[in-house]
XYZ file of C-alpha atoms in Angstrom:
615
model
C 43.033 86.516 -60.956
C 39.372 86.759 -60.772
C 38.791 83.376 -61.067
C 41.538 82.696 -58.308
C 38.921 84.950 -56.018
C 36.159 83.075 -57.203
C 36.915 79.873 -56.526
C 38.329 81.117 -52.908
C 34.909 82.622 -52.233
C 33.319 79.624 -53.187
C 35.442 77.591 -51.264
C 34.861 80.570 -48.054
C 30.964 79.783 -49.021
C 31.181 75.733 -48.714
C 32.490 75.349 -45.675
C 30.117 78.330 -44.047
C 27.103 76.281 -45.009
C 29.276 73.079 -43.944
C 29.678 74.974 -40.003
C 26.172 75.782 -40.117
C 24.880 72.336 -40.918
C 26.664 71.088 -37.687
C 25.368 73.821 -35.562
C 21.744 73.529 -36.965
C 21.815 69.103 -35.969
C 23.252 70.657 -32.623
C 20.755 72.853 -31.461
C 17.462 70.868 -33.469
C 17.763 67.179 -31.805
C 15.911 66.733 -28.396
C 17.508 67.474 -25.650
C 17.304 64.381 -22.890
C 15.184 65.284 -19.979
C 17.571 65.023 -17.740
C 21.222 66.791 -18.952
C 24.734 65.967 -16.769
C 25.341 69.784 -16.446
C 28.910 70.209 -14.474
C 31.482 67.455 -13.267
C 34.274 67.947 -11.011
C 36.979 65.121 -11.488
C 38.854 67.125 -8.442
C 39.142 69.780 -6.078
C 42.985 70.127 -7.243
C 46.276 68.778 -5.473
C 46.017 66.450 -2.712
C 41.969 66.834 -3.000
C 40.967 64.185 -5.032
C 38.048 62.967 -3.144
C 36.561 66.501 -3.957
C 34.886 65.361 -6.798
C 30.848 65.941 -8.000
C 28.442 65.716 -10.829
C 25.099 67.936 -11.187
C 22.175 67.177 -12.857
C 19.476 69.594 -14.355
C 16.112 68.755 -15.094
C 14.920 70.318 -18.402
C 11.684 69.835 -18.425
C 8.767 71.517 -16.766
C 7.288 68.973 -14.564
C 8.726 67.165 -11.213
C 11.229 64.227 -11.598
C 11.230 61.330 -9.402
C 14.749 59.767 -9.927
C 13.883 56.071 -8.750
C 15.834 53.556 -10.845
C 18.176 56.117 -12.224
C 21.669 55.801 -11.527
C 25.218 57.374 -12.315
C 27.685 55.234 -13.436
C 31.335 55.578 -14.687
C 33.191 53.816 -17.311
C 36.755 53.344 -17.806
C 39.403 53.351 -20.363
C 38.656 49.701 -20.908
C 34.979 50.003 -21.106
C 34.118 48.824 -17.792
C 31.306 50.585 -16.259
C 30.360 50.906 -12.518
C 27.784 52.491 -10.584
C 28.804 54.863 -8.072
C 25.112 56.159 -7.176
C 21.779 54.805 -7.045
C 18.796 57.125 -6.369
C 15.656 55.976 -4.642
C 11.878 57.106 -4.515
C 12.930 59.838 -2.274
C 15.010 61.985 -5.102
C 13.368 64.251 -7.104
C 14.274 67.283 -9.113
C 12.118 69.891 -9.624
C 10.996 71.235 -12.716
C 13.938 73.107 -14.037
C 16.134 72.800 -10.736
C 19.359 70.407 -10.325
C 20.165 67.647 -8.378
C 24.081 67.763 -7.261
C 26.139 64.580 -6.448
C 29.175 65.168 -4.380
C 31.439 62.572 -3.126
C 31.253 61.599 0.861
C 33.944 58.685 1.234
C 37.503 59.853 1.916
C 38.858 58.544 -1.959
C 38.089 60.024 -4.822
C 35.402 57.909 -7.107
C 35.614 59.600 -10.504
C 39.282 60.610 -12.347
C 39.740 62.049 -15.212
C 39.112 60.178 -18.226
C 36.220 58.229 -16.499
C 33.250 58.881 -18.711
C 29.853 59.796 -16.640
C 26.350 58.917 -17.621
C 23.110 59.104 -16.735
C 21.597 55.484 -17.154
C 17.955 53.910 -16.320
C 17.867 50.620 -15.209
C 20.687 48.404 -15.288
C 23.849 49.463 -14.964
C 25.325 47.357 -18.491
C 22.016 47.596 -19.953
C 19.759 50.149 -18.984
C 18.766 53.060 -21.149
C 21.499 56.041 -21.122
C 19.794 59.268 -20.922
C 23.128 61.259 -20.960
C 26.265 60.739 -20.913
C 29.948 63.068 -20.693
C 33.301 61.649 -22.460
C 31.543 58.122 -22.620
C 33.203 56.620 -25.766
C 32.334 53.762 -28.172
C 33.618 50.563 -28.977
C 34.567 49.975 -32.190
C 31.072 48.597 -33.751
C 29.116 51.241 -32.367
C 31.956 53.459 -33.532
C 30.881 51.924 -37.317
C 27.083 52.152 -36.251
C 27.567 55.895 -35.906
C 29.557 56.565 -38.682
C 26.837 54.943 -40.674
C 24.011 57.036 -38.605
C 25.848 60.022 -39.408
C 26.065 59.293 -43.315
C 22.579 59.305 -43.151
C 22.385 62.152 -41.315
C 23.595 63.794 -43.958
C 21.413 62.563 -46.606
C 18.393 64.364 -44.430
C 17.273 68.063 -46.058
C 15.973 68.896 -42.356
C 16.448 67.551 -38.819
C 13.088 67.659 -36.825
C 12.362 69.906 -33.993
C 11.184 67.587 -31.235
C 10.271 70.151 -28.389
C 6.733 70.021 -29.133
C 5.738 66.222 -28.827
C 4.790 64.466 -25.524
C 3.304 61.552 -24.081
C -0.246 62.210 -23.319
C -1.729 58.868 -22.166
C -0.524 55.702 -21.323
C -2.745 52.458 -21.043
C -0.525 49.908 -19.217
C -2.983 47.439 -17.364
C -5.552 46.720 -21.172
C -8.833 44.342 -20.306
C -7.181 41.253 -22.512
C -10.442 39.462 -21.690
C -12.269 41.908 -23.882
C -9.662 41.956 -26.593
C -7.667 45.285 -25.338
C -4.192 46.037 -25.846
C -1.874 48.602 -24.492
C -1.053 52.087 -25.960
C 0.970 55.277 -25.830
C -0.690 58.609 -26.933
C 1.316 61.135 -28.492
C 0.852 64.824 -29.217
C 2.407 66.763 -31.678
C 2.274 70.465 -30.675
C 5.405 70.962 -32.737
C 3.511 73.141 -34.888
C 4.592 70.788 -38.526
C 3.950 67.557 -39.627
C 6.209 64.358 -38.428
C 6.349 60.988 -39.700
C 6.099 58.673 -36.790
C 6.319 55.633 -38.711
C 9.656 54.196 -37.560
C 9.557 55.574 -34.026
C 10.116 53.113 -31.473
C 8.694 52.679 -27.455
C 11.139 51.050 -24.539
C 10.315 50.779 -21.330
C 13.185 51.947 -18.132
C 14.817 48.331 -18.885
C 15.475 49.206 -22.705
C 12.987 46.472 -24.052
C 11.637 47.176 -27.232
C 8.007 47.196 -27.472
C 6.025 45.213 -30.321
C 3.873 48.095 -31.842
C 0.924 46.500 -33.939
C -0.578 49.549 -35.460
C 0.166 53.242 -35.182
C -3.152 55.681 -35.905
C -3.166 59.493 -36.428
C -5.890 61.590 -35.428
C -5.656 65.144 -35.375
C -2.795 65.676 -33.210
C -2.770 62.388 -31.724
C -0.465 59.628 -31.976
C -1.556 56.094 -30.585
C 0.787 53.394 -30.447
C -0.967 50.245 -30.185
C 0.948 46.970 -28.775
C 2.401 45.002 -26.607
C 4.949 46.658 -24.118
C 5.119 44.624 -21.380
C 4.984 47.129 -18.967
C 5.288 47.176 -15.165
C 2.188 46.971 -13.144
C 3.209 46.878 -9.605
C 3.440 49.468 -7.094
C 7.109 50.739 -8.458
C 6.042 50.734 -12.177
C 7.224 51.763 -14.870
C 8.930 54.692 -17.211
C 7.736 55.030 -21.217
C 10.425 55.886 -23.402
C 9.850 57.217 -27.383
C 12.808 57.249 -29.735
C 12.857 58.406 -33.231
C 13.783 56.277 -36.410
C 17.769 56.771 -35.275
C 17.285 56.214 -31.296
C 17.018 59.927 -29.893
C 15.054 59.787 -26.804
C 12.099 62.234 -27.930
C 10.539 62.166 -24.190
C 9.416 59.953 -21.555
C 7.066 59.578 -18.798
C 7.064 58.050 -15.230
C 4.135 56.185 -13.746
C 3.723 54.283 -10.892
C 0.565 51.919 -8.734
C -0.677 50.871 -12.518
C -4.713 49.901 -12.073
C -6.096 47.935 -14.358
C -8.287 49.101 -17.244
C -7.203 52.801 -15.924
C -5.260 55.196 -18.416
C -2.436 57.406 -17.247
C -3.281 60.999 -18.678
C -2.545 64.177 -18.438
C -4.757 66.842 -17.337
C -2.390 69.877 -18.464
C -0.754 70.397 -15.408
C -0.650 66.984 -13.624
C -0.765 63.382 -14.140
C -3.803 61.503 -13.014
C -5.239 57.859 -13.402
C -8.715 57.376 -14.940
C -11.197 55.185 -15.803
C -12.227 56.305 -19.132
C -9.062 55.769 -21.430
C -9.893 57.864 -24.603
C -6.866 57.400 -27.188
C -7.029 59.848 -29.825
C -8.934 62.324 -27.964
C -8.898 64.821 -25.600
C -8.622 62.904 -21.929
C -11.393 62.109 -19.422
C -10.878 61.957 -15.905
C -13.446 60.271 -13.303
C -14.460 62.424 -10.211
C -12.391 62.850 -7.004
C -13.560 60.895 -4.507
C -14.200 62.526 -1.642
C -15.280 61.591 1.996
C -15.133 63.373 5.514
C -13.062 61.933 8.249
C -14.133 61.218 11.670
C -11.354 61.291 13.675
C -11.724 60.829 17.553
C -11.328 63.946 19.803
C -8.829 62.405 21.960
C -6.291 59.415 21.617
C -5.020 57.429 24.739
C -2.203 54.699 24.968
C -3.591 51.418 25.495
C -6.981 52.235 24.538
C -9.318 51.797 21.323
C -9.967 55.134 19.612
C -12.254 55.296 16.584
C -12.497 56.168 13.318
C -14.533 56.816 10.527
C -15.513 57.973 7.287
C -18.321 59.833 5.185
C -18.273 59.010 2.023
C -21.114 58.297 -1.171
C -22.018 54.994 -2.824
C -19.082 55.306 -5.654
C -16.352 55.064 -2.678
C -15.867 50.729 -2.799
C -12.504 50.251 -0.666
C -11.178 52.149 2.571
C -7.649 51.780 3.677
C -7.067 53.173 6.723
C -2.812 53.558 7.566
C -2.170 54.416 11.374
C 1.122 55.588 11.293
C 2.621 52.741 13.789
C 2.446 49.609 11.017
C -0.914 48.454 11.264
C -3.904 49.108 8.785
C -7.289 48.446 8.666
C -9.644 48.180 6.057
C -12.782 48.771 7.325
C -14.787 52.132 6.640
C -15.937 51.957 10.876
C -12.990 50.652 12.357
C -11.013 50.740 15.815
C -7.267 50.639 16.838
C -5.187 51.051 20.238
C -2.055 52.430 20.499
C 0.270 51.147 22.713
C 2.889 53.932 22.520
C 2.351 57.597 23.213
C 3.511 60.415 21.110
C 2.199 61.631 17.523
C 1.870 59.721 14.697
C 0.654 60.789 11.277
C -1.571 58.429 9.433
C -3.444 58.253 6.140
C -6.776 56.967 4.592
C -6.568 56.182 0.933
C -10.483 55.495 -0.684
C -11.112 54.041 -4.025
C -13.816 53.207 -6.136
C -15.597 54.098 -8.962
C -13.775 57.271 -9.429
C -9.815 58.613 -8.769
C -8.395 57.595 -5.543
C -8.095 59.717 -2.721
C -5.967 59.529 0.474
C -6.483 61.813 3.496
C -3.714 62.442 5.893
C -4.520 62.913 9.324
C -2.572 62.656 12.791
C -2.846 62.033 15.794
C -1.471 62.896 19.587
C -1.569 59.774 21.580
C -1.454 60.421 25.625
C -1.188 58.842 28.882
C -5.292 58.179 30.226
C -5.765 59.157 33.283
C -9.433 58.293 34.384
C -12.116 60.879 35.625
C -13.773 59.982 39.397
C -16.941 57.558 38.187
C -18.049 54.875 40.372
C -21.190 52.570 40.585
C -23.221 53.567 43.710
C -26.116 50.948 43.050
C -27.370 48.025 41.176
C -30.542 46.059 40.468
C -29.422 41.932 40.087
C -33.447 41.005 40.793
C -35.401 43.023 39.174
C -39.160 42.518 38.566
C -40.180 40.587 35.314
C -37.495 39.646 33.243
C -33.945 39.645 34.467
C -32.292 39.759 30.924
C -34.406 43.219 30.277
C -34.708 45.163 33.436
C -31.119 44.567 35.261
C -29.739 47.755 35.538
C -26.108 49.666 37.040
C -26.371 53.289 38.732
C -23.170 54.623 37.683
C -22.295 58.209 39.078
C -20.155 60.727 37.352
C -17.949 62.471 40.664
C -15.889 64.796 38.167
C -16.332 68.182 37.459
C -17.309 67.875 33.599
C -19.272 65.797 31.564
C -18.250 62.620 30.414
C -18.899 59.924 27.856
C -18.610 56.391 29.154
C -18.151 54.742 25.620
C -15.380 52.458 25.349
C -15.599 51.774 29.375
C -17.058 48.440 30.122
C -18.312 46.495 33.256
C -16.475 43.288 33.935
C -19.119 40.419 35.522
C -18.818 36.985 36.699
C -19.004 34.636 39.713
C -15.340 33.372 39.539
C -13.651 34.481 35.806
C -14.883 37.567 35.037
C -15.910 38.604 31.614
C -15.563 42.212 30.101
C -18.187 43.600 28.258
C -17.808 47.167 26.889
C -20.186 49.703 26.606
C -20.697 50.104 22.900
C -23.057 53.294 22.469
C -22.919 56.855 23.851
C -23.016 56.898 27.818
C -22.955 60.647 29.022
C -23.847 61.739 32.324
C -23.285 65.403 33.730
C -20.841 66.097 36.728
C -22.396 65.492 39.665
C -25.304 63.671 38.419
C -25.966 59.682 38.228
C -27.302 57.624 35.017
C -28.732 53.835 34.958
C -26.795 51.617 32.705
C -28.493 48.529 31.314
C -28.260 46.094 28.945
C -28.684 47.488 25.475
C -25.834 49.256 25.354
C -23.712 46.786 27.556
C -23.907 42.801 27.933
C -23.350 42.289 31.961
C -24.861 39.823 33.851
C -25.884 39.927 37.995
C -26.781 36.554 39.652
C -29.157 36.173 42.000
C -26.710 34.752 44.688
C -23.461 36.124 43.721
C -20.983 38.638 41.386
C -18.016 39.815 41.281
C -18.526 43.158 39.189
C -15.495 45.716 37.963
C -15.754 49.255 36.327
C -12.936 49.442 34.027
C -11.610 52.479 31.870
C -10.875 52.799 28.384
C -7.804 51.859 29.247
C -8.643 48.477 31.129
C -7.453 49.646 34.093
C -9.923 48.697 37.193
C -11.574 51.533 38.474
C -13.916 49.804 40.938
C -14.311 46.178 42.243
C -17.573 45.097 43.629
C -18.800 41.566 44.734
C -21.901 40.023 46.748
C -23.141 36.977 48.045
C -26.172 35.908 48.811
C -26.528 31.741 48.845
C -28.038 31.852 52.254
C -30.403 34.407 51.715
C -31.305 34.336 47.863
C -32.245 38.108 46.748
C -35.472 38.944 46.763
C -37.373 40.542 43.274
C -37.004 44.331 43.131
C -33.891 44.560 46.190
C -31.569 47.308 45.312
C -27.499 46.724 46.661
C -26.969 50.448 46.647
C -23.648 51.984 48.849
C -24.175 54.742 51.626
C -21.869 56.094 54.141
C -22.172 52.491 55.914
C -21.078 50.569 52.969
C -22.646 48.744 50.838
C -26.376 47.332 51.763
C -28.982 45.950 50.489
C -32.476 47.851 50.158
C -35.967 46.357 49.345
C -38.780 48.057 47.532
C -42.590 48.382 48.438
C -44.459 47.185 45.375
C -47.737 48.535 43.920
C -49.796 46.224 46.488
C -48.329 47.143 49.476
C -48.954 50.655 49.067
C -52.695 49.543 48.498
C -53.041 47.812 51.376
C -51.151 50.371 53.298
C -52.633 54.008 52.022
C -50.424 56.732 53.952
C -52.128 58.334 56.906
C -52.738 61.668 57.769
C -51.818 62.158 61.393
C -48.721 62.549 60.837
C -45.708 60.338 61.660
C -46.158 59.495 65.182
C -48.968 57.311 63.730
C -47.908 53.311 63.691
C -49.877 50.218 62.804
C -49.840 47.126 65.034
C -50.962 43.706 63.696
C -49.283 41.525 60.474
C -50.785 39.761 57.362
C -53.956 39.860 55.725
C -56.950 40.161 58.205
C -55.193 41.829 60.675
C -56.746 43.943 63.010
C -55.063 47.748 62.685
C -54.538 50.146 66.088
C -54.443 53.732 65.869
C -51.937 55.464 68.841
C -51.927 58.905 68.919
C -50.383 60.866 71.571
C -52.188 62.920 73.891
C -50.359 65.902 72.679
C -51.785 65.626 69.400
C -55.135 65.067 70.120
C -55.633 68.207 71.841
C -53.661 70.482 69.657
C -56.364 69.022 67.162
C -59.380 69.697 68.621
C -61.693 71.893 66.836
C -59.740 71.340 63.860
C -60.420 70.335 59.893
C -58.595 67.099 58.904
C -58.947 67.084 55.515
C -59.477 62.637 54.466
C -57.862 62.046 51.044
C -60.722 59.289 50.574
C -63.185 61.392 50.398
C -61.740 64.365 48.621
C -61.058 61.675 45.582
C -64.950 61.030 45.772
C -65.990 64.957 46.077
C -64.224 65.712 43.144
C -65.276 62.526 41.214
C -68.681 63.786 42.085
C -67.805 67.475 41.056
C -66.416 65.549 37.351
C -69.951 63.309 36.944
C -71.779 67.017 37.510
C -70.659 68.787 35.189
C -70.671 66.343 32.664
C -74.427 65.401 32.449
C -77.413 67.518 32.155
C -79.134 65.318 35.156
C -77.858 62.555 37.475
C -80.056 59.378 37.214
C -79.076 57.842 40.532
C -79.194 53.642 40.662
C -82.821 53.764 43.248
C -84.464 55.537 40.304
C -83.643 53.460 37.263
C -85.339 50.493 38.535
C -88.093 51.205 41.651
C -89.926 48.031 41.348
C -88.955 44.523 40.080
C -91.790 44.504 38.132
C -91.050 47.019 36.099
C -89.830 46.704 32.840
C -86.533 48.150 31.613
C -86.822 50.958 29.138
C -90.517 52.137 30.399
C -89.225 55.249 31.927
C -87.425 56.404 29.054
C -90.668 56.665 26.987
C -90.689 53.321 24.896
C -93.582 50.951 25.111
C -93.509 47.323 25.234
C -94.962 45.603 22.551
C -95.976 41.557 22.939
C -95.082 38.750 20.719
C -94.433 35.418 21.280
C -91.170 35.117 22.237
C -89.679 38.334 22.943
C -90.053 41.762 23.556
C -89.659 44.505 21.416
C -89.533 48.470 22.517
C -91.151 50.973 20.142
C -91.370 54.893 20.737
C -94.272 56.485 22.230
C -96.509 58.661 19.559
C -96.838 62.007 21.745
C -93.506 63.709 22.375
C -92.952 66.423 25.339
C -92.557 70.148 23.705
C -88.956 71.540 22.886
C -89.655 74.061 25.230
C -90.128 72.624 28.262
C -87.329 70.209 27.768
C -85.136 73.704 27.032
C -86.717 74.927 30.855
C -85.364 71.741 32.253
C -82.083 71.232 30.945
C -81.797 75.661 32.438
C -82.621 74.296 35.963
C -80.303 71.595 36.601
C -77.220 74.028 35.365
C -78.524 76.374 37.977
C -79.316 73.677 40.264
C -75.456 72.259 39.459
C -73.694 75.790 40.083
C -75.564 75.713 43.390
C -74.536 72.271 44.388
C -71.169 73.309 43.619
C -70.827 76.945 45.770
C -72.171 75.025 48.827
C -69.510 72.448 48.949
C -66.976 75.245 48.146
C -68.243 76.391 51.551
């Protein structure tokens, strides 16, 4: 009886540690990173179309879902996608993503088997699947797996490996090949030897060495990865094909690594396999963006940025670009649009997002009010526009222009900063705007940002060619033309000071000048001071010359007789030779004192001089 028991215990025993087996491969292989969580083959009778599938992400970052796709598979093995998810689905870390059916028929039934698949829909890689089935040689394949399953003493814990770095885009030039880096947080040893990389279209990579340092695991190959804007997803299997993990990457650069950072991905320059990752600097830069945006007009834009910024791409937000660091574009809708400059360089990209409100223009009151088409000296230099602001702010004339031309007029903008107050007027020439006036006639036009005219004028003068310095300024008249007295005309013609009743009679040089002065005038002025500007210029030039010297030498004494010889006065004595004359000093020299006495009297002598003119 008691070895009945026994053997029953035994038995009891066995197939305890047989249950437990099964539930220990169960919970120890890797999860897949994305798990088909709930299906709904129906929402009962006569709702068939009711039907769903939800996803969960299981891991802890985001998940773009771009080449993944569900797909169903029949009785007979046929499989057919039913949804394919773009670069605009994503899961979030931990969160699901739920499928539910929109068409009026019902797409999955029950005994349809569901999965999860990247890439293609017969051969992509599954990442999990419900009620899929085998055919009969993968049937045999996994009996065979499963044999040596149980020849294993332990199934692996894979929760603590990850991809860490992936070099996509190697420098072949320079001998460079690609490479995965693994690390193994898993807390134990793992024998990576017969582990295996794919990439999303199941393609088997060529691994040419595998290295271990510390925690790092660098596969070395050739993976034939995708380099292009959509790129590419890494896939590591162990020795039986359990995904272990994966990793998404997209816009590969070449000779840039992939890494991780320990909370996002990020490209850099400085791949470091088998060590701890380096990442280049953010480049940076500070946008310029223009104040206001009009339809139909140029707006500009610009950017800060240091030496290690190489390549500026500027996105509007309406379909064009420009790549230009100082660059210009016009509108020609209104309404906002939301744009983007991306900079790289020697560092990690950067892109800026920026928008902008785009608005009808509707031009402030500025007109021209005079212009200079003959100035004097050179044309090309001195031409200049009067343009007068007539609003009721300041304003910036950049980006208006002046149109010029005698029949086919030709725009030329004005390129710098123009700002004139309200209510005040400003002289536009030609550094900071090409136009051109002719000497006979122009057609001229203000135009706004916009290139709407603003003002139209024109002149013509072939009869009567303009003379240098004539102004064609507008007054309450119209417009007119206005010459200018140059310097030697108001030489020749000093103003007078009897006031404005006084005219001159007589023309060209030589002419005899009359004085009239009415009667009235002279006899209010009798007895009166009439200060002459002539001679008040020579008073004070005389008041000047007096205070400057210690004595005046006046012309009559320098020389009194034409026999004398230059330099006597002064104290210097002629000496004889043969050919020349040659001045020496005098031995005897008059006494500092006296000299001190003299210089005393002719400062009192000047202060004197000067309170009887004040008189």
């Amino acid at each position: 009886m008691k070895n009945k028991n026994k053997k029953y215990y035994y038995f009891i025993c066995g197939l305890v540690i047989l249950a437990s087996f099964f539930i220990w491969e169960k919970t120890c292989l890797a999860e897949p990173v994305l798990k088909i969580t709930d299906i709904q083959y129906s929402g009962g009778t006569g709702k068939t179309e009711e039907d769903f599938v939800e996803i969960t992400n299981t891991t802890n970052e985001e998940i773009n879902l771009d080449d993944y796709r569900l797909v169903k598979k029949t009785s007979t093995g046929t499989r057919t996608s039913f949804k394919s998810f773009g670069n605009k689905d994503v899961i979030p870390a931990k969160g699901i993503y739920p499928w539910t059916n929109t068409s009026k028929n019902s797409v999955i039934s029950e005994g349809n088997g569901i999965a999860i698949i990247l890439g293609d829909t017969n051969t992509g890689v599954i990442i999990d699947s419900i009620n899929w089935g085998e055919d009969e040689s993968e049937e045999e394949e996994e009996e065979e797996e499963e044999e040596e399953e149980e020849e294993e003493e332990e199934i692996k814990n894979y929760s603590g490996i990850m991809i860490s770095e992936i070099y996509p885009a190697p420098d072949t030039k320079n001998g460079e090949e690609e490479f995965i880096e693994i690390i193994n947080l898993a807390g134990e040893e793992l024998d990576f030897s017969d582990y295996t990389i794919k990439d999303s279209k199941g393609a088997k990579g060529k691994i040419s060495k595998k290295e271990k340092i510390g925690n790092f695991i660098v596969f070395y190959g050739s993976f034939s990865f995708n380099n292009d804007s959509k790129g590419d997803t890494v896939f590591l299997y162990d020795k039986k094909d359990n995904l272990i993990t994966s990793q998404k990457y997209s816009n590969g650069k070449s000779a840039h690594s992939f890494s991780f950072d320990g909370s996002s991905w990020r490209w850099t320059s400085s791949p470091t396999p088998g060590g701890e990752n380096f990442f280049d600097k953010i480049l940076s830069g500070k946008l310029i963006l223009p104040k206001h945006v009009y339809k139909n007009t140029y707006a500009y834009f610009n950017v800060k940025a240091d030496s290690d910024a190489k390549k500026f791409t500027w996105n509007f937000g309406d379909g064009h670009k420009s790549y230009l660091k100082s660059t210009k574009h016009k509108y020609e809708k209104t309404g906002k649009f939301s744009g983007n400059l991306k900079i790289t360089g020697d560092g990690e990209d950067k892109t800026y997002d920026f928008s902008v409100k785009v608005e009808k223009y509707d031009a402030p009151k500025i007109r021209i009010i005079s212009l200079s088409p003959n100035p004097k000296g050179s044309d090309t230099k001195n031409e200049w526009i009067e343009i007068k602001n007539q609003s009721k702010d300041k304003i910036n004339l950049k980006g208006w222009s002046i149109a010029t031309g005698k029949d086919k007029l030709i725009n030329h903008p004005i390129r710098e900063d123009f700002k004139i107050k309200k209510g005040k007027t400003k002289k536009l020439t030609k550094k900071i705007c090409a136009f051109t006036l002719g000497n006979e006639k122009t057609k001229i036009e203000l135009r706004d940002p916009s290139g709407k005219v603003v003002q139209k004028i024109k002149y013509d003068r072939k009869k009567n060619k303009i003379a240098e310095d004539e102004i064609y300024e507008k007054n309450d008249g119209g417009w007119t033309w206005v010459g200018t007295q140059n310097n030697t005309e108001a030489i020749q013609n000093p103003p007078l000071p009897l006031g404005e009743d006084v005219r001159r009679t007589g023309e060209g040089a030589g002419a005899e000048e009359e004085l009239i002065i009415p009667d009235s005038e002279i006899q209010a002025s009798l007895g009166k001071y009439t200060p002459s500007p002539i001679w008040q210029k020579k008073q004070k030039g005389r008041h000047i010359l007096a205070y400057s010297k210690h004595s005046i030498i006046f012309p009559e004494k320098l020389i009194p007789q034409n026999s004398r010889v230059l330099g006597l006065e002064t104290g210097f004595k002629p000496v004889s030779t043969e050919n020349y004359y040659s001045f020496t000093a005098p031995s005897n020299q008059r006494h500092w004192a006296n000299s001190f006495f003299d210089s005393i009297l002719v400062k009192i002598n000047s202060e004197l001089n000067w309170a009887l003119n004040k008189i």
